[in-house]
Every structure is written in C-alpha cells, then in structure tokens.
PDB file of C-alpha atoms in Angstrom:
ATOM      1  CA  MET A 252      -7.178-147.625  26.245  1.00 43.00           C
ATOM      2  CA  PRO A 253      -8.654-146.285  22.949  1.00 45.00           C
ATOM      3  CA  LYS A 254     -10.706-148.671  20.861  1.00 50.00           C
ATOM      4  CA  LEU A 255      -9.650-149.527  17.323  1.00 44.00           C
ATOM      5  CA  THR A 256     -12.119-149.072  14.525  1.00 46.00           C
ATOM      6  CA  PHE A 257     -12.851-152.046  12.300  1.00 45.00           C
ATOM      7  CA  ILE A 258     -10.780-150.586   9.439  1.00 41.00           C
ATOM      8  CA  GLU A 259      -7.854-149.887  11.750  1.00 40.00           C
ATOM      9  CA  LEU A 260      -8.029-153.431  13.087  1.00 40.00           C
ATOM     10  CA  CYS A 261      -7.999-154.926   9.585  1.00 39.00           C
ATOM     11  CA  PHE A 262      -5.017-152.758   8.693  1.00 37.00           C
ATOM     12  CA  TRP A 263      -2.953-153.838  11.661  1.00 36.00           C
ATOM     13  CA  LEU A 264      -3.846-157.518  11.145  1.00 39.00           C
ATOM     14  CA  TYR A 265      -2.678-157.212   7.522  1.00 39.00           C
ATOM     15  CA  VAL A 266       0.591-155.569   8.660  1.00 36.00           C
ATOM     16  CA  ALA A 267       1.151-158.258  11.283  1.00 38.00           C
ATOM     17  CA  GLN A 268       0.592-161.051   8.845  1.00 40.00           C
ATOM     18  CA  ASN A 269       3.095-159.672   6.350  1.00 40.00           C
ATOM     19  CA  VAL A 270       5.686-159.016   9.060  1.00 41.00           C
ATOM     20  CA  VAL A 271       5.436-162.474  10.524  1.00 47.00           C
ATOM     21  CA  SER A 272       5.625-164.398   7.221  1.00 56.00           C
ATOM     22  CA  GLY A 273       6.905-163.764   3.740  1.00 72.00           C
ATOM     23  CA  ASP A 274       5.800-165.698   0.621  1.00 90.00           C
ATOM     24  CA  LEU A 275       8.517-166.226  -1.935  1.00 95.00           C
ATOM     25  CA  TYR A 276       8.430-167.764  -5.424  1.00 97.00           C
ATOM     26  CA  HIS A 277      11.719-168.900  -7.029  1.00 97.00           C
ATOM     27  CA  LYS A 278      12.617-170.828 -10.164  1.00 96.00           C
ATOM     28  CA  VAL A 279      13.840-174.388 -10.186  1.00 96.00           C
ATOM     29  CA  GLY A 280      17.623-174.196 -10.526  1.00 96.00           C
ATOM     30  CA  GLY A 281      17.712-170.585  -9.253  1.00 96.00           C
ATOM     31  CA  ASP A 282      19.162-168.992  -6.142  1.00 97.00           C
ATOM     32  CA  LEU A 283      17.536-168.047  -2.880  1.00 97.00           C
ATOM     33  CA  VAL A 284      18.708-165.343  -0.424  1.00 97.00           C
ATOM     34  CA  LEU A 285      17.130-165.121   3.006  1.00 97.00           C
ATOM     35  CA  LYS A 286      18.267-162.005   4.873  1.00 95.00           C
ATOM     36  CA  PRO A 287      16.806-161.258   8.307  1.00 94.00           C
ATOM     37  CA  GLU A 288      15.998-157.685   8.982  1.00 92.00           C
ATOM     38  CA  LYS A 289      18.901-155.937  10.720  1.00 89.00           C
ATOM     39  CA  SER A 290      16.674-154.785  13.529  1.00 90.00           C
ATOM     40  CA  THR A 291      15.879-158.350  14.508  1.00 90.00           C
ATOM     41  CA  VAL A 292      19.467-159.580  14.553  1.00 92.00           C
ATOM     42  CA  PRO A 293      21.139-159.488  17.991  1.00 92.00           C
ATOM     43  CA  ASP A 294      24.555-158.000  18.611  1.00 90.00           C
ATOM     44  CA  PRO A 295      26.725-159.882  19.214  1.00 93.00           C
ATOM     45  CA  ILE A 296      25.666-163.057  17.346  1.00 94.00           C
ATOM     46  CA  THR A 297      26.853-166.150  19.132  1.00 94.00           C
ATOM     47  CA  SER A 298      24.820-168.785  17.299  1.00 96.00           C
ATOM     48  CA  ILE A 299      22.622-169.164  14.228  1.00 97.00           C
ATOM     49  CA  LEU A 300      20.280-171.993  13.237  1.00 98.00           C
ATOM     50  CA  TRP A 301      18.261-172.087  10.060  1.00 98.00           C
ATOM     51  CA  LYS A 302      15.529-174.734   9.586  1.00 98.00           C
ATOM     52  CA  HIS A 303      13.445-175.954   6.705  1.00 98.00           C
ATOM     53  CA  GLY A 304      10.291-177.074   8.454  1.00 97.00           C
ATOM     54  CA  LYS A 305      11.520-179.126  11.389  1.00 96.00           C
ATOM     55  CA  TYR A 306      14.816-180.075   9.696  1.00 97.00           C
ATOM     56  CA  LYS A 307      18.128-178.221  10.107  1.00 98.00           C
ATOM     57  CA  VAL A 308      19.621-176.445   7.064  1.00 98.00           C
ATOM     58  CA  ALA A 309      22.651-174.652   8.521  1.00 98.00           C
ATOM     59  CA  GLU A 310      23.990-174.203  12.032  1.00 97.00           C
ATOM     60  CA  TRP A 311      26.845-172.139  13.464  1.00 96.00           C
ATOM     61  CA  ASP A 312      27.967-171.703  17.042  1.00 95.00           C
ATOM     62  CA  LYS A 313      30.711-169.328  18.034  1.00 91.00           C
ATOM     63  CA  ASP A 314      31.646-171.253  21.173  1.00 87.00           C
ATOM     64  CA  PHE A 315      31.957-174.568  19.359  1.00 83.00           C
ATOM     65  CA  GLY A 316      33.678-172.912  16.386  1.00 76.00           C
ATOM     66  CA  GLY A 317      32.038-174.889  13.627  1.00 87.00           C
ATOM     67  CA  LEU A 318      29.629-174.471  10.741  1.00 94.00           C
ATOM     68  CA  ASP A 319      27.407-177.414   9.753  1.00 96.00           C
ATOM     69  CA  ILE A 320      25.312-177.650   6.564  1.00 97.00           C
ATOM     70  CA  TYR A 321      22.821-180.515   6.562  1.00 97.00           C
ATOM     71  CA  GLY A 322      21.290-182.988   4.082  1.00 96.00           C
ATOM     72  CA  THR A 323      20.624-181.977   0.516  1.00 96.00           C
ATOM     73  CA  PHE A 324      21.680-178.387   1.311  1.00 98.00           C
ATOM     74  CA  ARG A 325      25.375-179.384   1.474  1.00 96.00           C
ATOM     75  CA  GLU A 326      27.647-177.982  -1.272  1.00 95.00           C
ATOM     76  CA  ARG A 327      25.036-175.374  -2.293  1.00 98.00           C
ATOM     77  CA  THR A 328      24.395-173.357   0.861  1.00 98.00           C
ATOM     78  CA  THR A 329      26.289-170.474   2.442  1.00 97.00           C
ATOM     79  CA  LEU A 330      25.666-168.977   5.908  1.00 97.00           C
ATOM     80  CA  TYR A 331      27.140-165.544   6.743  1.00 96.00           C
ATOM     81  CA  GLN A 332      27.840-165.431  10.466  1.00 93.00           C
ATOM     82  CA  THR A 333      27.954-161.647  10.706  1.00 92.00           C
ATOM     83  CA  THR A 334      24.457-161.053   9.322  1.00 94.00           C
ATOM     84  CA  GLY A 335      22.665-164.428   9.508  1.00 95.00           C
ATOM     85  CA  GLU A 336      22.060-164.288   5.744  1.00 97.00           C
ATOM     86  CA  LEU A 337      21.382-167.661   4.136  1.00 98.00           C
ATOM     87  CA  ARG A 338      22.088-168.347   0.451  1.00 98.00           C
ATOM     88  CA  ILE A 339      20.978-171.512  -1.349  1.00 98.00           C
ATOM     89  CA  SER A 340      21.823-172.202  -4.994  1.00 98.00           C
ATOM     90  CA  GLY A 341      20.491-174.821  -7.402  1.00 98.00           C
ATOM     91  CA  LEU A 342      16.998-174.716  -5.972  1.00 98.00           C
ATOM     92  CA  MET A 343      14.993-177.939  -6.150  1.00 97.00           C
ATOM     93  CA  LYS A 344      11.240-178.533  -5.867  1.00 96.00           C
ATOM     94  CA  THR A 345      11.880-180.265  -2.563  1.00 97.00           C
ATOM     95  CA  ASP A 346      13.295-176.992  -1.174  1.00 98.00           C
ATOM     96  CA  SER A 347       9.777-175.634  -1.031  1.00 98.00           C
ATOM     97  CA  GLY A 348       8.418-175.047   2.453  1.00 98.00           C
ATOM     98  CA  VAL A 349       8.722-172.818   5.520  1.00 98.00           C
ATOM     99  CA  TYR A 350      12.123-171.509   6.636  1.00 98.00           C
ATOM    100  CA  SER A 351      12.793-170.114  10.141  1.00 97.00           C
ATOM    101  CA  VAL A 352      15.892-168.841  11.928  1.00 97.00           C
ATOM    102  CA  GLU A 353      17.145-168.707  15.518  1.00 97.00           C
ATOM    103  CA  PHE A 354      19.764-166.303  16.784  1.00 97.00           C
ATOM    104  CA  ASN A 355      21.478-167.086  20.123  1.00 96.00           C
ATOM    105  CA  SER A 356      18.886-169.865  20.623  1.00 93.00           C
ATOM    106  CA  LYS A 357      15.963-167.455  20.256  1.00 95.00           C
ATOM    107  CA  LEU A 358      13.475-168.050  17.377  1.00 96.00           C
ATOM    108  CA  LEU A 359      12.602-165.025  15.266  1.00 95.00           C
ATOM    109  CA  ASP A 360       8.878-164.373  14.671  1.00 94.00           C
ATOM    110  CA  LYS A 361       9.278-163.979  10.926  1.00 94.00           C
ATOM    111  CA  THR A 362       9.256-167.064   8.669  1.00 96.00           C
ATOM    112  CA  TYR A 363       9.767-167.420   4.944  1.00 97.00           C
ATOM    113  CA  THR A 364       7.410-169.571   2.865  1.00 97.00           C
ATOM    114  CA  LEU A 365       9.177-170.683  -0.278  1.00 98.00           C
ATOM    115  CA  SER A 366       7.618-172.204  -3.445  1.00 97.00           C
ATOM    116  CA  VAL A 367      10.041-173.512  -6.031  1.00 98.00           C
ATOM    117  CA  ILE A 368       8.329-173.721  -9.399  1.00 97.00           C
ATOM    118  CA  LYS A 369       9.201-174.094 -13.068  1.00 96.00           C
ATOM    119  CA  ALA A 370       8.893-171.375 -15.654  1.00 94.00           C
ATOM    120  CA  VAL A 371       5.850-171.585 -17.990  1.00 95.00           C
ATOM    121  CA  PRO A 372       6.245-173.114 -21.444  1.00 95.00           C
ATOM    122  CA  LYS A 373       5.211-171.617 -24.750  1.00 95.00           C
ATOM    123  CA  PRO A 374       1.520-172.493 -25.169  1.00 96.00           C
ATOM    124  CA  THR A 375      -0.421-173.725 -28.170  1.00 96.00           C
ATOM    125  CA  ILE A 376      -4.112-173.166 -28.950  1.00 96.00           C
ATOM    126  CA  THR A 377      -6.460-176.079 -29.659  1.00 94.00           C
ATOM    127  CA  SER A 378     -10.068-175.699 -30.862  1.00 91.00           C
ATOM    128  CA  SER A 379     -13.146-177.802 -30.282  1.00 91.00           C
ATOM    129  CA  CYS A 380     -16.512-176.876 -31.879  1.00 89.00           C
ATOM    130  CA  ASN A 381     -20.058-178.191 -31.602  1.00 87.00           C
ATOM    131  CA  PRO A 382     -21.498-180.113 -34.639  1.00 87.00           C
ATOM    132  CA  GLU A 383     -23.388-177.007 -35.858  1.00 83.00           C
ATOM    133  CA  LYS A 384     -20.237-174.900 -35.791  1.00 81.00           C
ATOM    134  CA  THR A 385     -22.053-172.243 -33.779  1.00 81.00           C
ATOM    135  CA  SER A 386     -19.867-172.453 -30.706  1.00 85.00           C
ATOM    136  CA  CYS A 387     -16.199-173.237 -30.269  1.00 88.00           C
ATOM    137  CA  THR A 388     -13.963-173.628 -27.255  1.00 92.00           C
ATOM    138  CA  LEU A 389     -10.359-172.491 -27.557  1.00 94.00           C
ATOM    139  CA  THR A 390      -7.953-173.995 -25.046  1.00 96.00           C
ATOM    140  CA  CYS A 391      -4.572-172.559 -24.113  1.00 96.00           C
ATOM    141  CA  GLU A 392      -2.463-175.694 -23.806  1.00 96.00           C
ATOM    142  CA  GLY A 393       0.882-176.077 -22.075  1.00 96.00           C
ATOM    143  CA  ASP A 394       2.483-178.355 -19.573  1.00 96.00           C
ATOM    144  CA  THR A 395       2.205-176.373 -16.343  1.00 95.00           C
ATOM    145  CA  THR A 396       3.198-179.247 -14.073  1.00 95.00           C
ATOM    146  CA  ASP A 397       5.186-177.753 -11.179  1.00 95.00           C
ATOM    147  CA  ALA A 398       4.643-174.223 -12.594  1.00 96.00           C
ATOM    148  CA  GLU A 399       1.392-173.349 -10.822  1.00 94.00           C
ATOM    149  CA  PRO A 400      -0.060-170.873 -10.049  1.00 94.00           C
ATOM    150  CA  VAL A 401      -0.357-169.793 -13.687  1.00 95.00           C
ATOM    151  CA  THR A 402      -2.370-166.984 -15.261  1.00 95.00           C
ATOM    152  CA  TYR A 403      -3.954-167.348 -18.712  1.00 96.00           C
ATOM    153  CA  SER A 404      -4.522-164.290 -20.870  1.00 95.00           C
ATOM    154  CA  TRP A 405      -6.185-163.924 -24.280  1.00 95.00           C
ATOM    155  CA  LYS A 406      -5.977-161.391 -27.075  1.00 93.00           C
ATOM    156  CA  VAL A 407      -8.709-161.200 -29.753  1.00 90.00           C
ATOM    157  CA  GLY A 408      -7.936-159.195 -32.865  1.00 87.00           C
ATOM    158  CA  GLU A 409      -6.805-155.732 -31.890  1.00 87.00           C
ATOM    159  CA  ARG A 410      -8.480-155.852 -28.489  1.00 89.00           C
ATOM    160  CA  ALA A 411      -6.466-155.510 -25.266  1.00 92.00           C
ATOM    161  CA  TRP A 412      -5.196-158.544 -23.428  1.00 92.00           C
ATOM    162  CA  GLN A 413      -7.693-160.065 -20.950  1.00 92.00           C
ATOM    163  CA  VAL A 414      -7.074-162.457 -18.146  1.00 92.00           C
ATOM    164  CA  VAL A 415      -9.857-164.948 -18.818  1.00 88.00           C
ATOM    165  CA  GLY A 416      -8.755-168.456 -17.964  1.00 92.00           C
ATOM    166  CA  LYS A 417      -7.444-171.529 -19.736  1.00 95.00           C
ATOM    167  CA  GLN A 418     -10.451-171.779 -22.009  1.00 94.00           C
ATOM    168  CA  LEU A 419     -12.242-169.224 -24.204  1.00 92.00           C
ATOM    169  CA  ILE A 420     -15.740-169.835 -25.573  1.00 89.00           C
ATOM    170  CA  ILE A 421     -16.635-168.245 -28.916  1.00 85.00           C
ATOM    171  CA  SER A 422     -20.206-168.147 -30.182  1.00 82.00           C
ATOM    172  CA  LYS A 423     -21.682-167.088 -33.526  1.00 76.00           C
ATOM    173  CA  SER A 424     -24.360-164.445 -33.779  1.00 64.00           C
ATOM    174  CA  ASN A 425     -26.280-163.147 -36.838  1.00 47.00           C
ATOM    175  CA  THR A 426     -25.076-159.590 -36.785  1.00 39.00           C
ATOM    176  CA  GLY A 427     -23.733-159.552 -40.305  1.00 40.00           C
ATOM    177  CA  LYS A 428     -20.418-158.260 -39.066  1.00 44.00           C
ATOM    178  CA  SER A 429     -17.447-159.989 -40.668  1.00 41.00           C
ATOM    179  CA  THR A 430     -14.737-161.051 -38.274  1.00 49.00           C
ATOM    180  CA  ASN A 431     -12.947-163.610 -40.412  1.00 47.00           C
ATOM    181  CA  SER A 432      -9.733-161.589 -39.958  1.00 59.00           C
ATOM    182  CA  TYR A 433      -9.771-162.044 -36.146  1.00 79.00           C
ATOM    183  CA  LYS A 434      -6.655-163.668 -34.702  1.00 88.00           C
ATOM    184  CA  TYR A 435      -6.620-165.358 -31.307  1.00 92.00           C
ATOM    185  CA  ILE A 436      -3.537-165.461 -29.125  1.00 95.00           C
ATOM    186  CA  CYS A 437      -3.032-166.731 -25.620  1.00 96.00           C
ATOM    187  CA  LYS A 438      -0.159-166.362 -23.151  1.00 96.00           C
ATOM    188  CA  LEU A 439       0.981-167.931 -19.868  1.00 95.00           C
ATOM    189  CA  ASN A 440       2.715-166.291 -17.001  1.00 95.00           C
ATOM    190  CA  ASN A 441       3.733-167.076 -13.430  1.00 95.00           C
ATOM    191  CA  ALA A 442       5.811-165.559 -10.636  1.00 94.00           C
ATOM    192  CA  VAL A 443       9.172-166.870 -11.910  1.00 94.00           C
ATOM    193  CA  SER A 444       8.863-166.382 -15.693  1.00 89.00           C
ATOM    194  CA  GLY A 445      10.973-163.466 -16.778  1.00 78.00           C
ATOM    195  CA  GLU A 446       8.820-163.002 -19.814  1.00 77.00           C
ATOM    196  CA  GLU A 447       5.288-164.213 -20.624  1.00 80.00           C
ATOM    197  CA  GLU A 448       5.183-167.113 -23.115  1.00 90.00           C
ATOM    198  CA  VAL A 449       2.900-166.295 -26.095  1.00 93.00           C
ATOM    199  CA  SER A 450       1.273-168.742 -28.472  1.00 94.00           C
ATOM    200  CA  GLU A 451       1.251-168.552 -32.247  1.00 93.00           C
ATOM    201  CA  PRO A 452      -1.955-166.849 -33.504  1.00 92.00           C
ATOM    202  CA  VAL A 453      -4.829-168.840 -34.859  1.00 89.00           C
ATOM    203  CA  GLY A 454      -7.740-167.543 -37.009  1.00 82.00           C
ATOM    204  CA  GLU A 455     -10.898-168.598 -38.877  1.00 75.00           C
ATOM    205  CA  VAL A 456     -12.008-170.741 -35.974  1.00 77.00           C
ATOM    206  CA  PHE A 457     -15.474-171.288 -37.626  1.00 74.00           C
ATOM    207  CA  GLY A 458     -14.023-171.762 -41.096  1.00 67.00           C
ATOM    208  CA  SER A 459     -13.865-169.268 -43.962  1.00 57.00           C
ATOM    209  CA  GLU A 460     -17.625-169.155 -44.627  1.00 50.00           C
ATOM    210  CA  GLY A 461     -20.179-166.560 -43.583  1.00 41.00           C
ATOM    211  CA  ASN A 462     -20.222-163.476 -41.468  1.00 43.00           C
ATOM    212  CA  HIS A 463     -20.430-163.679 -37.728  1.00 41.00           C
ATOM    213  CA  GLU A 464     -19.423-161.937 -34.557  1.00 44.00           C
ATOM    214  CA  GLU A 465     -17.475-163.741 -31.856  1.00 45.00           C
ATOM    215  CA  GLU A 466     -18.967-163.456 -28.386  1.00 45.00           C
ATOM    216  CA  LEU A 467     -16.299-164.271 -25.859  1.00 48.00           C
ATOM    217  CA  GLY A 468     -16.819-166.145 -22.612  1.00 49.00           C
ATOM    218  CA  VAL A 469     -15.093-168.165 -20.007  1.00 48.00           C
ATOM    219  CA  GLY A 470     -15.099-171.930 -20.343  1.00 49.00           C
ATOM    220  CA  LYS A 471     -17.418-173.853 -18.009  1.00 41.00           C
ATOM    221  CA  GLY A 472     -14.611-175.275 -15.950  1.00 42.00           C
ATOM    222  CA  GLU A 473     -13.059-171.816 -15.515  1.00 47.00           C
ATOM    223  CA  ALA A 474     -16.441-170.315 -14.566  1.00 42.00           C
ATOM    224  CA  ASP A 475     -17.016-173.044 -11.929  1.00 46.00           C
ATOM    225  CA  GLU A 476     -13.499-172.399 -10.561  1.00 46.00           C
ATOM    226  CA  ALA A 477     -14.120-168.665 -10.407  1.00 41.00           C
ATOM    227  CA  ALA A 478     -17.457-169.224  -8.637  1.00 42.00           C
ATOM    228  CA  GLU A 479     -15.757-171.387  -5.970  1.00 46.00           C
ATOM    229  CA  LYS A 480     -13.256-168.575  -5.269  1.00 44.00           C
ATOM    230  CA  THR A 481     -15.999-166.035  -4.656  1.00 41.00           C
TER     231      THR A 481
END
C-alpha cells in the first residue's frame, strides 16, 4: 500500500471533515433548506428521520403511512418524502445546533451544524482620548448580541478599508503633516447580513488645532484577542 505524504494526508483530512459536516449560518426569521446529496439517498426510501441534536424534528415511515413533525418545528417544517429534503421557516435562535438524518433506519455520515444569528446593526463611533490629547481610541459601537461572529472594518480618509477590530487607536506625531480633513468610518458585517452596515463619518478627533499625523493601531483588547488566536 503506497504511503501518503504529509500534504496529501492533510488534504484528505480536510476533504473528509467538510464531507462529514457542514457549517451553516442563517438569519433569525429566515428559512433553512437541508437537502441530502442524491448519492447518499437510498432508492426506494421507506423511512426518514431528521433530528436536532438528540430530539426528533420530522419523521416519516411508508409502512405506517404517517408524517410527524415534533415540538417547536410544527407548523413551520416540511419534509419531502421523495428526496428527504427538510425545510424549516421562521428560524429561531433555539434552532441552532447539529442536524442529522436517517434513511431506512440508517444514519448518514454527514451532519449539518446550524447557527441562527441576527443581522448586524448600523454602528456608531465613540471616541476616548488621554488627557494630553496625544492618543485617542475610536470604538465601533453596535449591539451585536446574537449576531456574532462579527467583523469590524475601518476606513481612514481615502485609504482602503481594513479589517482591524472593534477599536482603533490613533496617536499624534510631530511630522507637520496636516490631517484635519481625515474622516473615520467603521462598518460591521456577519454571515447573514445582506449588506455591511456603515457608520456615519467622524472627523477632527483631536480637535481643530495643530498639525499631526494619525498612526493607526489595534486597541489593546483586540491585540490580546488576536494574540490568543495565534
């Protein structure tokens, strides 16, 4: 038997992981469609059972001739007996979790991990400076409860958007370059937001006096979080 190289092994592990499970993000109040791959569906289908974790969602058995929808999924769930496709409308936060399906009493390998989250709100920018007005922290504020994971991006003047974090640190330097016309904008985005939500621009963070150059940095909390992820 030929030996796999390390790169080949990593590739096949990645493929296997993505075949066995699928991560899905859907919006609160939205619709979900779970459609098993045709190659995994037996022919003929005599029974179907969908579960959310250990709890039943929908069950159909040809011999017993009935379709049962369980719990909070009643009135908003459809099961198609010919394909095994499951449709759930009016998604709620509590619908988050792992979904699995059995055909003819045999559990399929692939599962579906669902996260039901809210869309991001329009953010606002708040500013906090040290007493000497030599350093300011801009914060992109918005209620992201039940909307995580969220990305924060910043635009400074005419520069390109940068994914920085929730906070942006701006420091003065004595370069003599005037940047009083700089405008700062932040935006939020997540997997279910159709469009990114953008704040109103703010300017003259240090006031209208003097010439300075803004040196941009990540807030301490964001830097610590980034360090933990590496």
